[in-house]
Coordinates of C-alpha atoms and ligand atoms in Angstrom, one line a residue:
X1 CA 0.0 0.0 0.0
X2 CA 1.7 3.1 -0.9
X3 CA 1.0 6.9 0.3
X4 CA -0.6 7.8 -3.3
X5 CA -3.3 5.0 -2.8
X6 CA -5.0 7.5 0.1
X7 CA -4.5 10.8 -1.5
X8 CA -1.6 11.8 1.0
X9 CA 1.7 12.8 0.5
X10 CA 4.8 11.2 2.7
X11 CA 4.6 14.2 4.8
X12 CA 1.4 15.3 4.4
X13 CA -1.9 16.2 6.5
X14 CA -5.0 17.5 6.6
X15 CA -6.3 19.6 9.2
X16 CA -9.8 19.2 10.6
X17 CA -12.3 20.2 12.7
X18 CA -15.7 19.3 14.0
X19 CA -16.7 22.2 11.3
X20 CA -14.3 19.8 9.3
X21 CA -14.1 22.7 6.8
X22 CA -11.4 21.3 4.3
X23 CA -14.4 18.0 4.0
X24 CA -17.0 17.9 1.3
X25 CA -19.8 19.6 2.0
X26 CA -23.1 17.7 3.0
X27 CA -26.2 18.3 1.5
X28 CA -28.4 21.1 3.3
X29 CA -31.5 20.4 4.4
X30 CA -34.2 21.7 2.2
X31 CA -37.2 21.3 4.8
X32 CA -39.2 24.1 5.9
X33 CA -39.9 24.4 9.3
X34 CA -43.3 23.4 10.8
X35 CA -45.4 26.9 11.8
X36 CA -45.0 27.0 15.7
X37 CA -44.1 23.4 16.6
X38 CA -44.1 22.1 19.9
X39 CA -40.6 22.0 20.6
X40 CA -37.3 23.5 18.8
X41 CA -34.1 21.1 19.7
X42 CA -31.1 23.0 19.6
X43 CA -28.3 21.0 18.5
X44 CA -27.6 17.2 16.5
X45 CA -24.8 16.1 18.5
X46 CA -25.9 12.8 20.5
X47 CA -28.1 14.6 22.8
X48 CA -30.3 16.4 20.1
X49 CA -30.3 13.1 18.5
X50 CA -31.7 11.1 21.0
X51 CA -34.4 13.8 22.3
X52 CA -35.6 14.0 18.5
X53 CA -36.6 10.4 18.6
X54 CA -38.2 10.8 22.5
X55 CA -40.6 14.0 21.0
X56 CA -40.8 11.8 17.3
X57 CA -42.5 9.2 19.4
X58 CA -44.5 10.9 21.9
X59 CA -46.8 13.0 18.5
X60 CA -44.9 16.2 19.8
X61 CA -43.6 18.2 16.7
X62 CA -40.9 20.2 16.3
X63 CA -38.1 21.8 14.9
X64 CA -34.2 20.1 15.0
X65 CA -31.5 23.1 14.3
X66 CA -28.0 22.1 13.7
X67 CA -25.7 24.8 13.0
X68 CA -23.2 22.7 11.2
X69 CA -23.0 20.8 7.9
X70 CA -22.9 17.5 9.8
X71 CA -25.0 15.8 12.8
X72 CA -23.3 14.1 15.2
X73 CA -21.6 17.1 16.8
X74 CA -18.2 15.3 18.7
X75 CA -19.1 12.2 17.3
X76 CA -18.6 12.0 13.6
X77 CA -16.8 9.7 11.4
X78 CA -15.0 10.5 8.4
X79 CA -13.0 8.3 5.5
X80 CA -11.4 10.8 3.5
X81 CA -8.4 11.9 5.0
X82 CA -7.5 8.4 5.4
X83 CA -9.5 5.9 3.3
X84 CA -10.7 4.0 6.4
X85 CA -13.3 5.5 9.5
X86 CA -11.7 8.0 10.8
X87 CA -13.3 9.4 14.0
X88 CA -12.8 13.0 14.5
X89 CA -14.1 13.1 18.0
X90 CA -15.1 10.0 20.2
X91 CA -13.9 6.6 19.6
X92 CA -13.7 4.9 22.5
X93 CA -17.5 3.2 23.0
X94 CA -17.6 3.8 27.0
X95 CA -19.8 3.1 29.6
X96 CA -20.8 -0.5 28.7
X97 CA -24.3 -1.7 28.9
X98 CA -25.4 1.5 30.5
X99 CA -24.4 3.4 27.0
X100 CA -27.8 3.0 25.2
X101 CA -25.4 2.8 21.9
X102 CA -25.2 -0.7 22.9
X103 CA -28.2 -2.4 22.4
X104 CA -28.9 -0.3 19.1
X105 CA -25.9 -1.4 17.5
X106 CA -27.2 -5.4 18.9
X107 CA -30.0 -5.0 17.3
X108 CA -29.1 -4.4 14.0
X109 CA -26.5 -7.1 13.9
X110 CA -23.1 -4.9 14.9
X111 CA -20.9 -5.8 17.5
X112 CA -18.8 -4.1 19.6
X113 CA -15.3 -5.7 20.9
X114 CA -13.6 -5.4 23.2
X115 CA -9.4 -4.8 22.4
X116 CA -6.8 -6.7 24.7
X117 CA -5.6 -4.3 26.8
X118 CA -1.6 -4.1 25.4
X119 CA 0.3 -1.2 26.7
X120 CA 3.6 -0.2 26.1
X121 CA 6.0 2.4 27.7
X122 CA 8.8 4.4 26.5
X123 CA 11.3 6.5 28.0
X124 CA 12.2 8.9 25.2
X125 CA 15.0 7.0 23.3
X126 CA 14.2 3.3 24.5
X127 CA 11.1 0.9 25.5
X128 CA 10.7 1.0 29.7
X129 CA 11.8 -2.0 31.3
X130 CA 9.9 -4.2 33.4
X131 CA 10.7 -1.9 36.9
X132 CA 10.6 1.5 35.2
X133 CA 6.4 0.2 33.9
X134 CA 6.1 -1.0 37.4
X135 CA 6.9 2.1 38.9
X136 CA 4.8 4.2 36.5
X137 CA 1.4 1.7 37.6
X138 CA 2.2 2.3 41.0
X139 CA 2.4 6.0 40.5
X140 CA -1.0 5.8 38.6
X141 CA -2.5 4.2 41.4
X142 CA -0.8 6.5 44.2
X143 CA -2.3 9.6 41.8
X144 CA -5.7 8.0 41.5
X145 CA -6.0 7.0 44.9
X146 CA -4.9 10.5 46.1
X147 CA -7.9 12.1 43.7
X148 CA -10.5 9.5 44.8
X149 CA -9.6 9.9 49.0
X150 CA -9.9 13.8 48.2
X151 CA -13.1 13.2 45.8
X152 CA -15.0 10.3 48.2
X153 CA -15.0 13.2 50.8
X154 CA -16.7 16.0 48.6
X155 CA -13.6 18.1 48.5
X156 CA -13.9 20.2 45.4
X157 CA -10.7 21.1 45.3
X158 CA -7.5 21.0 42.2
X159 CA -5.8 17.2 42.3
X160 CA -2.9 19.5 42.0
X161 CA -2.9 20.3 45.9
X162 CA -3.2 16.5 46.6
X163 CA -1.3 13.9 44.5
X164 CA 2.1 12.9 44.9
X165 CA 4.8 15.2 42.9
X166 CA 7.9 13.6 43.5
X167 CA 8.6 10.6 41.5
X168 CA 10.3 9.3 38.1
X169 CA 7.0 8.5 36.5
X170 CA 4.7 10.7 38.3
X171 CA 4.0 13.3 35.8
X172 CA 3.4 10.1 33.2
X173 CA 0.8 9.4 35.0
X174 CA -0.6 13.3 35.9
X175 CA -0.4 13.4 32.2
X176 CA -2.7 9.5 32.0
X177 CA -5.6 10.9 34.4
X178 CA -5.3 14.7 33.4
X179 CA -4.6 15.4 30.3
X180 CA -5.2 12.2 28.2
X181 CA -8.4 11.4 30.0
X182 CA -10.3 14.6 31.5
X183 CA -8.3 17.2 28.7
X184 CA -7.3 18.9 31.6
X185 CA -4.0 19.6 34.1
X186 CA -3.9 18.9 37.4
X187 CA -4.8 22.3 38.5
X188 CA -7.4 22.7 36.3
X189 CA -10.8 19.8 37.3
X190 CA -12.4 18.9 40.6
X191 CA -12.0 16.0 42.9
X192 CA -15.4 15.7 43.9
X193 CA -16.9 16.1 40.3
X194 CA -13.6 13.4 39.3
X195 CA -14.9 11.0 41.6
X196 CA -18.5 11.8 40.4
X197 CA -17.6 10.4 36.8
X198 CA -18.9 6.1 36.2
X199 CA -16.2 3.5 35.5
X200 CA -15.8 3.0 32.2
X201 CA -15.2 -0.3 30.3
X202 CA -14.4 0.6 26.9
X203 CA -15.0 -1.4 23.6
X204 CA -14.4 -0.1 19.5
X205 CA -16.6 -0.4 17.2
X206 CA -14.6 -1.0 13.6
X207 CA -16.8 1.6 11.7
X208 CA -16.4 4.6 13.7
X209 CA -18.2 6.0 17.0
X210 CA -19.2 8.8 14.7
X211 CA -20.8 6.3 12.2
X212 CA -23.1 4.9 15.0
X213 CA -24.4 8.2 15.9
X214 CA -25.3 9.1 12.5
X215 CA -26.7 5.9 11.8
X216 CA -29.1 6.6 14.8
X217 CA -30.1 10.3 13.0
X218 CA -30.9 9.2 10.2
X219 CA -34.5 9.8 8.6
X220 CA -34.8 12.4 11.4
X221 CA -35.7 15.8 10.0
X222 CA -32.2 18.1 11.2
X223 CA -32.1 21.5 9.5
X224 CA -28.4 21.6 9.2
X225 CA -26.7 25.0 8.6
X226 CA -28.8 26.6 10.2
X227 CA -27.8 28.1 13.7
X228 CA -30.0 29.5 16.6
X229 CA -28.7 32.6 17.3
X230 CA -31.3 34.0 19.8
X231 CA -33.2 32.6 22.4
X232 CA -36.0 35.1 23.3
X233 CA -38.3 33.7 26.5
X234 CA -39.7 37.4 27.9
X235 CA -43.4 36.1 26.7
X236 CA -44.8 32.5 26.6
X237 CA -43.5 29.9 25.5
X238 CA -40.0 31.0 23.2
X239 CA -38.9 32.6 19.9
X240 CA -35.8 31.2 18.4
X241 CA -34.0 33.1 16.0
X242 CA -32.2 32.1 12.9
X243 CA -30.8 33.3 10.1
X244 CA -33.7 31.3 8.1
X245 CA -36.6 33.0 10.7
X246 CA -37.9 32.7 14.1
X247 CA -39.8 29.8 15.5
X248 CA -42.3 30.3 18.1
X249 CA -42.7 27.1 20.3
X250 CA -43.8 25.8 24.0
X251 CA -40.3 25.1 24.7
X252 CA -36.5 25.1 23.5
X253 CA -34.1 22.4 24.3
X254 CA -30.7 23.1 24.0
X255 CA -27.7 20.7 23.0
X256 CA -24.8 23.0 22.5
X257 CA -21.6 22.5 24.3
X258 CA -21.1 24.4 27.4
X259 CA -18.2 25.9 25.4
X260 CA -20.6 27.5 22.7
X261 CA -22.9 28.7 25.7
X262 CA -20.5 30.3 28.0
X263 CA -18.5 31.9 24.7
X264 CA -22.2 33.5 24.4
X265 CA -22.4 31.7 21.2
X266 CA -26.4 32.0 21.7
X267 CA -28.2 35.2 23.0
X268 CA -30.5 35.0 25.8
X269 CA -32.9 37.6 25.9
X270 CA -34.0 38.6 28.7
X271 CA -30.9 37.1 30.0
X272 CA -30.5 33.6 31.8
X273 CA -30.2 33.8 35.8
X274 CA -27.0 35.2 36.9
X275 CA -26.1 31.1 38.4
X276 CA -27.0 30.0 35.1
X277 CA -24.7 31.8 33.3
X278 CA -22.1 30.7 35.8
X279 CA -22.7 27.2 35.5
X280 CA -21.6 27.7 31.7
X281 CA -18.3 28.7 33.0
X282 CA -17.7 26.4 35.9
X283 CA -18.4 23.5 34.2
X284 CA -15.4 23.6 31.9
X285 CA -14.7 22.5 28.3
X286 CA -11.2 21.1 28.8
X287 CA -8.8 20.5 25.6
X288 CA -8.0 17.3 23.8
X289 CA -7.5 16.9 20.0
X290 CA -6.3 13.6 18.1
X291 CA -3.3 13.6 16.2
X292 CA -3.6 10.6 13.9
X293 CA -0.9 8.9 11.9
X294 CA -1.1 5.9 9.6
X295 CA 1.4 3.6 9.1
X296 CA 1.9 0.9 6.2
X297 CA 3.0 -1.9 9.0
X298 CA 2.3 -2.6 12.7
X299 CA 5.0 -0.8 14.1
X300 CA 4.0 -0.7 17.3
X301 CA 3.9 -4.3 17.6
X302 CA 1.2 -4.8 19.9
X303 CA -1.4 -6.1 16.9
X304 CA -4.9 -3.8 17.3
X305 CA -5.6 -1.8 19.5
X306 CA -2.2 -1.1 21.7
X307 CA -2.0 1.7 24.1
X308 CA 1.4 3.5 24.1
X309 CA 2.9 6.0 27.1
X310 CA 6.1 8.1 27.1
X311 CA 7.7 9.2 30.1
X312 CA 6.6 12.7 31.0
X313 CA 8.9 15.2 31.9
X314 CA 8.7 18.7 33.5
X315 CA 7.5 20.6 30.0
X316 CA 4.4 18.2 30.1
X317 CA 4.8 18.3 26.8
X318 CA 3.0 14.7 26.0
X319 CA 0.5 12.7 24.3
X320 CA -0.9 8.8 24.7
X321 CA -1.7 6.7 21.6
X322 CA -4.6 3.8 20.6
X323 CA -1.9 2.3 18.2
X324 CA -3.4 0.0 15.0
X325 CA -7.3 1.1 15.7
X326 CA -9.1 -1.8 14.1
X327 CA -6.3 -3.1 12.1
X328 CA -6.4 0.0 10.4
X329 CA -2.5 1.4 10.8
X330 CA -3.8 4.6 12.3
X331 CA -2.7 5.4 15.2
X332 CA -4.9 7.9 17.3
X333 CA -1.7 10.4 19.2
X334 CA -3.6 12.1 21.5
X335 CA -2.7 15.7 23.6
X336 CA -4.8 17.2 26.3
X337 CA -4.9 20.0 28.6
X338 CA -2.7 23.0 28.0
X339 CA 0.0 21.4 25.5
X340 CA -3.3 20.5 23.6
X341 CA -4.1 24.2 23.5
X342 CA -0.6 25.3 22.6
X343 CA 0.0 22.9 19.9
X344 CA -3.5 24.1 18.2
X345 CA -2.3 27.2 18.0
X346 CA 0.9 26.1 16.5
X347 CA -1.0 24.6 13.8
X348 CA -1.3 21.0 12.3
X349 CA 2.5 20.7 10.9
X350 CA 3.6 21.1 14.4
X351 CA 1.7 18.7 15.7
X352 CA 2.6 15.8 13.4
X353 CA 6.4 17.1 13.7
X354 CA 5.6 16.8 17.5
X355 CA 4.7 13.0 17.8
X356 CA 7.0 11.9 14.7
X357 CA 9.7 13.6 16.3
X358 CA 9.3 11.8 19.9
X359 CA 8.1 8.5 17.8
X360 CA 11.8 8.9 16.2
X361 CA 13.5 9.0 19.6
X362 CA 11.4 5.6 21.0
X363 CA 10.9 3.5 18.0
X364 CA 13.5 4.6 15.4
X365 CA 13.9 4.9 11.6
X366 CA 10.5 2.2 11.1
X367 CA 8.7 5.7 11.7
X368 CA 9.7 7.2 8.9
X369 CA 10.0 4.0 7.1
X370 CA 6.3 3.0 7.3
X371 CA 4.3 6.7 8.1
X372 CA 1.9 7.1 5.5
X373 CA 0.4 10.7 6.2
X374 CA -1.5 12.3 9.7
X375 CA -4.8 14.4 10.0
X376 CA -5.4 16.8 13.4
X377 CA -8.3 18.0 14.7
X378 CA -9.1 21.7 16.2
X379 CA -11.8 21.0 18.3
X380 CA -11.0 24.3 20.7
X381 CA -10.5 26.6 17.8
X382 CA -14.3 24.9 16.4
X383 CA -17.2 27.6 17.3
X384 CA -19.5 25.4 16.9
X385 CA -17.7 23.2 20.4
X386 CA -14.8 25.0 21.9
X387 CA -13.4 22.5 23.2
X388 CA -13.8 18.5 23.6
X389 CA -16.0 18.0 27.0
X390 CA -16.5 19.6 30.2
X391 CA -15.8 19.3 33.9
X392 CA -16.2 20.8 36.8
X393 CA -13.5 23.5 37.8
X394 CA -12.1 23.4 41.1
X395 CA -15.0 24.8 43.1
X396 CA -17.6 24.4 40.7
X397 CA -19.1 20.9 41.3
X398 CA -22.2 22.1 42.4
X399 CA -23.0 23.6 39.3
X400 CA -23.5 21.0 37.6
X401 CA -27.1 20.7 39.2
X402 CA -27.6 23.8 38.0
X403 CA -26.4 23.4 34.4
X404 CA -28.9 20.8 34.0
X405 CA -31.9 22.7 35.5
X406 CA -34.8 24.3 33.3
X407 CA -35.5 27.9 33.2
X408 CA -39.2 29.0 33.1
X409 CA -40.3 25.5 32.6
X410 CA -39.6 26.4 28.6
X411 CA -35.6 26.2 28.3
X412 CA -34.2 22.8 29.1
X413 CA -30.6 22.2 29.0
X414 CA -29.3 18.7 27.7
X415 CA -25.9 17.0 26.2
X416 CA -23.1 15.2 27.5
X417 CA -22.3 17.8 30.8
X418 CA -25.7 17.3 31.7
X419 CA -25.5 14.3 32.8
X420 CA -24.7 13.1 36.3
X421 CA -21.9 10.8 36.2
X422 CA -21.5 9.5 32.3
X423 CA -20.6 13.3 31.6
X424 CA -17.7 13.3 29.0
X425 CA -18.8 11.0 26.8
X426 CA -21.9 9.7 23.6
X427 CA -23.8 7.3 26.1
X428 CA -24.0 10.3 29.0
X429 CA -25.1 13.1 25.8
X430 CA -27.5 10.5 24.6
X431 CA -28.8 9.5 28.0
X432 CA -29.1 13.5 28.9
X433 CA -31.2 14.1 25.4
X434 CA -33.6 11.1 26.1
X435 CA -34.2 12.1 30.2
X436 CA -34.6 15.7 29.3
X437 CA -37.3 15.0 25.9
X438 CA -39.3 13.0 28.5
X439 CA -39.4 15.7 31.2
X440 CA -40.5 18.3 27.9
X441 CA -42.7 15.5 26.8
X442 CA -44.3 14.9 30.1
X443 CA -45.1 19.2 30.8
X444 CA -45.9 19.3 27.0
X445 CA -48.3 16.4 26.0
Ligands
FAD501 C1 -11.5 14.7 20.6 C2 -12.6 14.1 21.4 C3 -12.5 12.8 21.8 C4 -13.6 12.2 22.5 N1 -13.6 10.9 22.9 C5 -14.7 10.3 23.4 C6 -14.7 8.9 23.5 O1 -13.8 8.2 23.1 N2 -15.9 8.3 24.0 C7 -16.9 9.1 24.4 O2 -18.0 8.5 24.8 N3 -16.9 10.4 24.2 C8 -15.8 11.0 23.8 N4 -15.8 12.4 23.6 C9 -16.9 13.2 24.1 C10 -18.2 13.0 23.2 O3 -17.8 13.2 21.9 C11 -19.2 14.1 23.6 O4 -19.4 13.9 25.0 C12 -20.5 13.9 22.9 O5 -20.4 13.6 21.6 C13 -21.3 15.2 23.1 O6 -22.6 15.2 22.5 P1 -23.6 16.4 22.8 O7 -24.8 16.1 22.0 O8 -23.7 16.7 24.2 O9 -22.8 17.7 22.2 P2 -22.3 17.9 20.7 O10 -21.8 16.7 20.1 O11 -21.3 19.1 20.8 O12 -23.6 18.4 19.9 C14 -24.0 19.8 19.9 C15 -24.3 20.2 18.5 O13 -24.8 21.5 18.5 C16 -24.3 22.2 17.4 N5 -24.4 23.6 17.6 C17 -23.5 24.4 18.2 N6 -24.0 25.7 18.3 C18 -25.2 25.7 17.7 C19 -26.2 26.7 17.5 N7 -26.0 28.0 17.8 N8 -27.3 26.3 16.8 C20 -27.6 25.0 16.4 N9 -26.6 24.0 16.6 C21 -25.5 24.4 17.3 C22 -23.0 21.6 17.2 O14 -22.5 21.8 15.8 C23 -23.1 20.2 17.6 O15 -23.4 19.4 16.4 C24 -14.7 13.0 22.9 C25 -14.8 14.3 22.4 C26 -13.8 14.9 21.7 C27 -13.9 16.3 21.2

């Protein structure tokens, strides 16, 4: 298999987004909107998606806005850059049986699997050995442990003022819980909202997350393109402006990242309750983009689905990698937290020049030998998200009660920081959509 065969040069990339703006444009939708439906859904991300099937059933009509070209929001799929699923946004298939993904994808015949759990570690120029990859699980339990004592007793405070600092691998594994899993330093989430989150067993699913979800959309009527740009609620019921009219309805529910709302990415008028607007803020969109490289051969040599670590030093300057996805040769390099941020801002090339270069020093001339061409995603720099999921700053656990509370019995909130302890990922957005549509469903009908 040679470069040519998938469109990219030796050295090249493609930068995306969730906007994805360098992609083929999808068709607009060409429905118009119902006169004064029931309900207007803001948002086809996983939570719109799932609350459009709630008010399809229950007779309720309404209107489904999604600003973008594309549903699926942070979950979406795409085969161009690469010739095989891509996902742009989540891949991972969390929560088990409690992710209602599950049993759709059952029942029509797809299964899920579940990878081996290979890892390997690397110093920068050499693999660990056996008591260097000790000492690095002993430091992610020590960190762990410290975040879950601190969490179990409601303390919303940084993990930075309670995990051990000192320590070889200790920043490896800051880098494990922070960064790679919340998109977030240590000084930058909550115990209490950390401990707050469900285990997760995670499983793939060969076609892409982002394939699943928009699967589930399909033959629902989404008026892509098509933003909401004002929510007016003074009078009854509420008026939602786009750039395509206003629709007058009994009640809005909105699906937008907390990102979008707190960048004021929506109007409010009047304006939402002074704790509302706070919520926005406090519960945080952290950082975390996917820098993926495919390679002709497994050089990783873990066979599908290998986890690989580097040892983190003081620059936290770091990433994690899901090595051979499905068989595929790509290999999902992943940044969080601040470095995610920074290296955005530097812009695609650096990014690939960042994991080649550190690849180099670990795994050796096979890199350059077998890399067939990279794609990164933007997803802070996307309006439309501003970031890749959200959790509580230090402080601000409680308002996540409030995030998820209705205003006036007429705006209801819904998507993946909605939800109580599956926040962060598909199952939790698609769990909030579905909870909130009843409650709408059950004032409404
Ligand atoms: C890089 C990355 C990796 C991830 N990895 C995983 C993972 O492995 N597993 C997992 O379970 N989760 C993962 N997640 C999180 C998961 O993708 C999200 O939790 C989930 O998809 C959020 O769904 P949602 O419906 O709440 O929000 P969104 O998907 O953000 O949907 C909201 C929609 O609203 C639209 N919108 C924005 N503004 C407007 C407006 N003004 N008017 C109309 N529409 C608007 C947006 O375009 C978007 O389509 C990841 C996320 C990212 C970014």
């Amino acid at each position: 298999m040679t470069s040519r065969d998938h469109g990219l040069t030796r050295r090249g990339f493609v930068s995306i987004s969730g906007a994805a703006t360098l992609l083929p444009s999808a068709a607009a939708a060409s429905q118009d909107f119902p006169a004064n439906p029931d309900v207007v859904i803001v948002g086809a991300g996983a939570a719109g998606i799932a609350a459009a099937h709630v008010l399809r059933t229950a007779g309720l009509s309404h209107v489904h806005l999604e600003a973008g070209r594309y549903v699926g929001g942070r979950a979406r799929t795409e085969t161009e850059s690469f010739g095989v699923p891509h996902d742009l946004g989540a891949h991972w298939v969390q929560n088990g049986r409690r992710n209602p993904y599950f049993a759709r994808a059952e029942a029509s015949g797809h299964r899920f699997y579940r990878a081996p759990e290979a890892f390997r570690i690397f110093t920068d120029d050499r693999p660990a050995s056996p008591a260097e990859t000790a000492e690095l699980w002993d430091a992610w339990d020590a960190v762990e442990g410290a975040i879950g004592k601190a969490g179990r007793r409601g303390r919303d405070i940084a993990p930075a003022g309670v995990v051990p600092s000192t320590g070889t691998w200790t920043r490896t594994a800051w880098f494990g819980i922070g960064p790679w899993e919340m998109g977030k330093d240590m000084d930058a989430f909550s115990c209490a909202d950390w401990w707050n989150s469900a285990d997760s067993t995670d499983y793939y699913h060969a076609a892409g997350y982002g394939t699943l979800v928009a699967t589930h959309a399909a033959g629902l009527p989404i008026a892509r393109n098509t933003p909401a740009t004002r929510i007016r609620w003074g009078g009854p019921g509420v008026e939602v402006e786009t750039p395509r009219g206003m629709i007058r309805a009994r009640a809005v529910i909105v699906t937008v990242s907390t990102g979008v709302l707190a960048a004021g990415g929506i109007a409010f008028d009047p304006a939402l309750p002074e704790p509302k607007q706070a919520s926005f803020h406090e519960i945080a969109m952290g950082d975390y983009n996917h820098i993926t490289l495919r390679f002709a051969e497994d050089i990783f040599g873990m066979g599908e689905d290998g986890y690989l670590l580097h040892q983190v030093d003081a620059s936290d300057e770091a990433f994690g990698a899901l090595t051979n996805a499905s068989g595929t040769g790509l290999a999902y390099c992943d940044v969080g937290g601040r470095f995610a941020r920074d290296l955005e801002q530097a812009g695609p090339d650096a990014a690939i020049d960042f994991v080649l270069g550190k690849l180099r020093g670990m795994i050796g001339s096979d890199v350059d030998r077998h890399y067939m061409g990279g794609a990164v995603t933007a997803w802070s720099s996307d309006p439309l998200v501003r970031g890749c999921y959200a959790s509580a700053r230090p402080g601000g656990y409680p308002m996540r009660e409030v995030l998820r509370a209705p205003v006036a019995d007429r705006i209801f909130f819904a998507g993946e920081a909605c939800h109580e302890d599956l926040w962060a990922t598909v199952g939790g957005a698609d769990i909030s959509g579905t909870e909130t549509a009843r409650a709408v469903v059950r004032l409404l009908a």
